[in-house]
Structure formats: C-alpha cells, structure tokens
mmCIF file of C-alpha atoms in Angstrom:
data_model
loop_
_atom_site.group_PDB
_atom_site.id
_atom_site.type_symbol
_atom_site.label_atom_id
_atom_site.label_comp_id
_atom_site.label_asym_id
_atom_site.label_seq_id
_atom_site.Cartn_x
_atom_site.Cartn_y
_atom_site.Cartn_z
ATOM 1 C CA MET H 1 92.469 146.018 120.389
ATOM 2 C CA ASN H 2 90.597 148.447 118.953
ATOM 3 C CA ILE H 3 87.443 147.869 115.727
ATOM 4 C CA LYS H 4 90.345 148.876 113.238
ATOM 5 C CA ARG H 5 92.602 146.676 114.162
ATOM 6 C CA LEU H 6 90.989 143.429 113.702
ATOM 7 C CA VAL H 7 89.157 144.286 110.655
ATOM 8 C CA VAL H 8 93.029 144.612 109.490
ATOM 9 C CA SER H 9 93.372 141.253 111.016
ATOM 10 C CA ALA H 10 90.934 139.560 109.450
ATOM 11 C CA LEU H 11 91.925 140.852 105.842
ATOM 12 C CA ILE H 12 94.937 139.654 106.662
ATOM 13 C CA THR H 13 94.443 136.312 107.342
ATOM 14 C CA MET H 14 91.690 135.707 104.679
ATOM 15 C CA LEU H 15 94.155 137.527 102.133
ATOM 16 C CA ILE H 16 97.429 136.854 103.128
ATOM 17 C CA PRO H 17 98.312 132.907 104.753
ATOM 18 C CA THR H 18 100.794 133.013 106.524
ATOM 19 C CA ASN H 19 102.171 131.124 110.079
ATOM 20 C CA ILE H 20 104.592 133.410 111.366
ATOM 21 C CA ALA H 21 103.706 136.484 113.979
ATOM 22 C CA VAL H 22 104.859 139.991 112.567
ATOM 23 C CA ALA H 23 106.871 142.379 115.110
ATOM 24 C CA GLU H 24 105.093 145.368 114.657
ATOM 25 C CA PRO H 25 108.091 147.352 112.845
ATOM 26 C CA PHE H 26 107.340 145.653 109.678
ATOM 27 C CA LEU H 27 103.528 146.705 109.775
ATOM 28 C CA GLY H 28 104.257 150.404 110.179
ATOM 29 C CA SER H 29 100.449 151.669 110.781
ATOM 30 C CA ILE H 30 98.471 148.203 111.195
ATOM 31 C CA GLY H 31 100.742 147.608 114.375
ATOM 32 C CA ASN H 32 99.928 144.383 116.461
ATOM 33 C CA ALA H 33 97.406 143.135 114.179
ATOM 34 C CA ALA H 34 99.259 141.008 112.626
ATOM 35 C CA LEU H 35 100.287 138.823 116.009
ATOM 36 C CA ALA H 36 95.683 137.887 116.276
ATOM 37 C CA VAL H 37 96.230 135.591 113.194
ATOM 38 C CA ASP H 38 94.931 132.667 113.606
ATOM 39 C CA THR H 39 97.318 129.902 112.674
ATOM 40 C CA ALA H 40 94.781 127.472 113.357
ATOM 41 C CA LEU H 41 93.943 128.239 110.072
ATOM 42 C CA VAL H 42 96.849 127.624 108.235
ATOM 43 C CA ALA H 43 97.854 123.719 107.089
ATOM 44 C CA LYS H 44 101.236 123.117 108.568
ATOM 45 C CA PRO H 45 103.715 122.067 106.541
ATOM 46 C CA SER H 46 104.409 118.060 107.137
ATOM 47 C CA LEU H 47 107.508 116.327 106.230
ATOM 48 C CA ASP H 48 106.428 113.109 105.448
ATOM 49 C CA ARG H 49 103.766 114.195 102.371
ATOM 50 C CA PHE H 50 107.177 116.154 100.808
ATOM 51 C CA THR H 51 109.405 114.973 99.288
ATOM 52 C CA GLY H 52 112.717 116.228 98.174
ATOM 53 C CA ARG H 53 116.345 116.619 98.366
ATOM 54 C CA ARG H 54 117.568 116.704 101.646
ATOM 55 C CA ILE H 55 121.231 118.778 101.835
ATOM 56 C CA ASN H 56 123.272 120.029 104.955
ATOM 57 C CA VAL H 57 123.831 123.532 105.144
ATOM 58 C CA GLU H 58 125.687 126.426 107.256
ATOM 59 C CA VAL H 59 122.626 128.300 108.369
ATOM 60 C CA SER H 60 122.851 131.569 110.290
ATOM 61 C CA ALA H 61 120.344 134.291 110.785
ATOM 62 C CA TYR H 62 119.906 137.999 109.981
ATOM 63 C CA ASN H 63 117.947 140.867 110.246
ATOM 64 C CA ALA H 64 115.867 143.780 107.828
ATOM 65 C CA VAL H 65 118.879 146.469 109.128
ATOM 66 C CA ILE H 66 120.976 149.031 107.705
ATOM 67 C CA GLY H 67 124.152 147.773 109.412
ATOM 68 C CA GLN H 68 123.425 144.173 108.403
ATOM 69 C CA THR H 69 122.153 144.915 104.588
ATOM 70 C CA ASP H 70 122.425 147.397 102.472
ATOM 71 C CA SER H 71 120.113 150.805 102.222
ATOM 72 C CA ARG H 72 117.013 149.687 101.332
ATOM 73 C CA PRO H 73 117.023 146.633 103.880
ATOM 74 C CA TRP H 74 113.289 146.069 103.237
ATOM 75 C CA GLU H 75 113.615 145.358 99.663
ATOM 76 C CA THR H 76 115.148 141.708 99.053
ATOM 77 C CA ALA H 77 116.768 140.481 95.817
ATOM 78 C CA ASP H 78 114.361 139.435 94.186
ATOM 79 C CA GLY H 79 112.546 142.774 94.966
ATOM 80 C CA SER H 80 110.117 141.053 97.773
ATOM 81 C CA ASP H 81 109.014 143.533 100.111
ATOM 82 C CA LEU H 82 110.044 142.258 103.605
ATOM 83 C CA ARG H 83 107.052 144.906 105.017
ATOM 84 C CA LEU H 84 104.825 142.681 103.753
ATOM 85 C CA PRO H 85 103.634 140.064 106.032
ATOM 86 C CA SER H 86 103.142 137.259 103.271
ATOM 87 C CA ASN H 87 107.634 137.772 103.097
ATOM 88 C CA ARG H 88 108.441 137.171 106.099
ATOM 89 C CA ASN H 89 109.553 133.156 106.018
ATOM 90 C CA THR H 90 112.520 134.968 103.582
ATOM 91 C CA VAL H 91 115.701 133.068 103.359
ATOM 92 C CA ALA H 92 119.332 134.239 101.928
ATOM 93 C CA SER H 93 121.254 132.212 99.438
ATOM 94 C CA ASN H 94 123.602 132.553 96.271
ATOM 95 C CA ASP H 95 123.958 128.940 95.838
ATOM 96 C CA LEU H 96 119.916 128.206 95.132
ATOM 97 C CA PRO H 97 117.733 129.999 92.816
ATOM 98 C CA PHE H 98 115.197 132.290 93.793
ATOM 99 C CA GLY H 99 111.592 130.807 94.786
ATOM 100 C CA THR H 100 113.622 127.727 96.111
ATOM 101 C CA ARG H 101 111.167 126.704 98.745
ATOM 102 C CA LEU H 102 113.119 125.017 102.163
ATOM 103 C CA ILE H 103 111.964 123.101 105.391
ATOM 104 C CA PHE H 104 114.209 123.244 108.044
ATOM 105 C CA PRO H 105 113.313 119.934 110.024
ATOM 106 C CA THR H 106 115.332 120.748 113.003
ATOM 107 C CA ILE H 107 114.794 124.989 113.019
ATOM 108 C CA ASP H 108 111.862 125.282 112.464
ATOM 109 C CA PRO H 109 109.944 122.245 110.743
ATOM 110 C CA GLY H 110 106.187 124.155 111.143
ATOM 111 C CA THR H 111 107.450 126.741 108.151
ATOM 112 C CA VAL H 112 108.114 126.831 104.724
ATOM 113 C CA TYR H 113 110.444 129.089 103.597
ATOM 114 C CA VAL H 114 111.252 130.931 100.433
ATOM 115 C CA VAL H 115 114.620 132.128 98.760
ATOM 116 C CA ARG H 116 114.469 136.231 98.100
ATOM 117 C CA ASP H 117 117.694 137.287 99.286
ATOM 118 C CA ARG H 118 121.105 137.011 98.516
ATOM 119 C CA MET H 119 124.281 137.096 100.840
ATOM 120 C CA ASN H 120 127.903 138.523 100.585
ATOM 121 C CA SER H 121 129.434 137.403 97.380
ATOM 122 C CA ARG H 122 132.140 135.707 99.605
ATOM 123 C CA TYR H 123 129.749 133.057 100.796
ATOM 124 C CA THR H 124 128.549 132.019 96.991
ATOM 125 C CA GLY H 125 129.422 128.453 96.675
ATOM 126 C CA LYS H 126 129.915 127.996 100.325
ATOM 127 C CA GLY H 127 126.408 126.296 101.490
ATOM 128 C CA ASN H 128 125.527 128.768 103.374
ATOM 129 C CA ILE H 129 121.898 130.008 104.003
ATOM 130 C CA ASP H 130 120.957 133.074 106.067
ATOM 131 C CA ILE H 131 117.642 133.145 107.851
ATOM 132 C CA LEU H 132 116.093 135.903 107.929
ATOM 133 C CA MET H 133 114.942 136.967 111.538
ATOM 134 C CA GLU H 134 112.533 139.364 113.508
ATOM 135 C CA THR H 135 114.702 140.587 115.873
ATOM 136 C CA VAL H 136 118.500 140.525 116.668
ATOM 137 C CA SER H 137 118.428 138.736 119.832
ATOM 138 C CA GLU H 138 116.259 135.450 117.787
ATOM 139 C CA ALA H 139 119.123 136.235 115.231
ATOM 140 C CA ARG H 140 121.597 136.263 117.956
ATOM 141 C CA GLN H 141 119.648 132.682 119.390
ATOM 142 C CA LEU H 142 120.175 130.471 116.339
ATOM 143 C CA GLY H 143 123.770 131.721 115.834
ATOM 144 C CA ARG H 144 125.791 130.389 113.150
ATOM 145 C CA ARG H 145 124.968 126.230 112.848
ATOM 146 C CA GLN H 146 127.145 123.682 111.084
ATOM 147 C CA ASN H 147 125.842 120.769 109.501
ATOM 148 C CA VAL H 148 122.001 121.802 109.397
ATOM 149 C CA GLU H 149 119.763 119.363 107.597
ATOM 150 C CA VAL H 150 117.297 120.918 104.976
ATOM 151 C CA VAL H 151 114.566 119.739 102.761
ATOM 152 C CA VAL H 152 114.834 121.297 99.317
ATOM 153 C CA LEU H 153 111.119 121.306 98.049
ATOM 154 C CA ASP H 154 111.773 122.679 94.496
#
C-alpha cells in the first residue's frame, strides 16, 4: 500500500466513522484504502443499550447494479450516494420513513442500518426490507429470510 492510500485511509477513518468494509468498485481511485479502516475505533452498537420496538419482517438483499435498480444504481431514493463508505449500511423499505435506523440482531448485530432506499411498489405494506450488499455472492448467501426480528431504533 503506498503512502497516498494510507493518507486517504486515515482521512476516511477520521471523517467518516463506519464499521463496514467497502469493496473497491465503490471507491473509484481510492481502491482498497477503506479496507484498512480500523473498525476498533468505532463504537459497536449493543442491543442492551438501545430501546426500540421490535418487528418481524421478510429480509432479502440487493446490490447497487443496474439490473437490480434503476439507471443510477449508486443513488438511493432519498438522494444518498452509495459510493460513499458512510452510506454502505443502507436498506430499502417502503414501509419505514427515510432515516429510520435499524439493527438486525440475527443477521448483523454490529451494524446500525439506515433506510435510504425504496423497493418496487409491489412490496409496499408487506413488511419487506432489502439490505444492500457489496457483492452478488453476499446477497445470494443472505437469500430471502422470513420472520426476521428487526430492532427499530427511531
């Protein structure tokens, strides 16, 4: 890793706190620099610290690619840019307002996800949430899970 990448990694760590490793395609010229982010510096959420309502939903995954989104896969429905590492904890839901924070205790209890995107209108009112994944293989591994507990933080 060259010095330029180390400096960029340090800046990302200081300016954009995140506990999500970001794959190279989303960083453009930065490349693997974000993979060097020290996640130990970021406070991990603990379910005992959070009070929130718990709901059960059907969870699936999606990727920021044209075949699964519209012609601008890096832009969410609320206008967020998925190329920024701080937006990689995005979920899509038609039933929760933008900005709602969620934890999936059985899928990824160490990450607080944020509703930034919407799903196809046929999923409105059905309790579905799509989690943004880095790769197609990660999305396939998650698959479609029914009756998943979600903690809604706000």
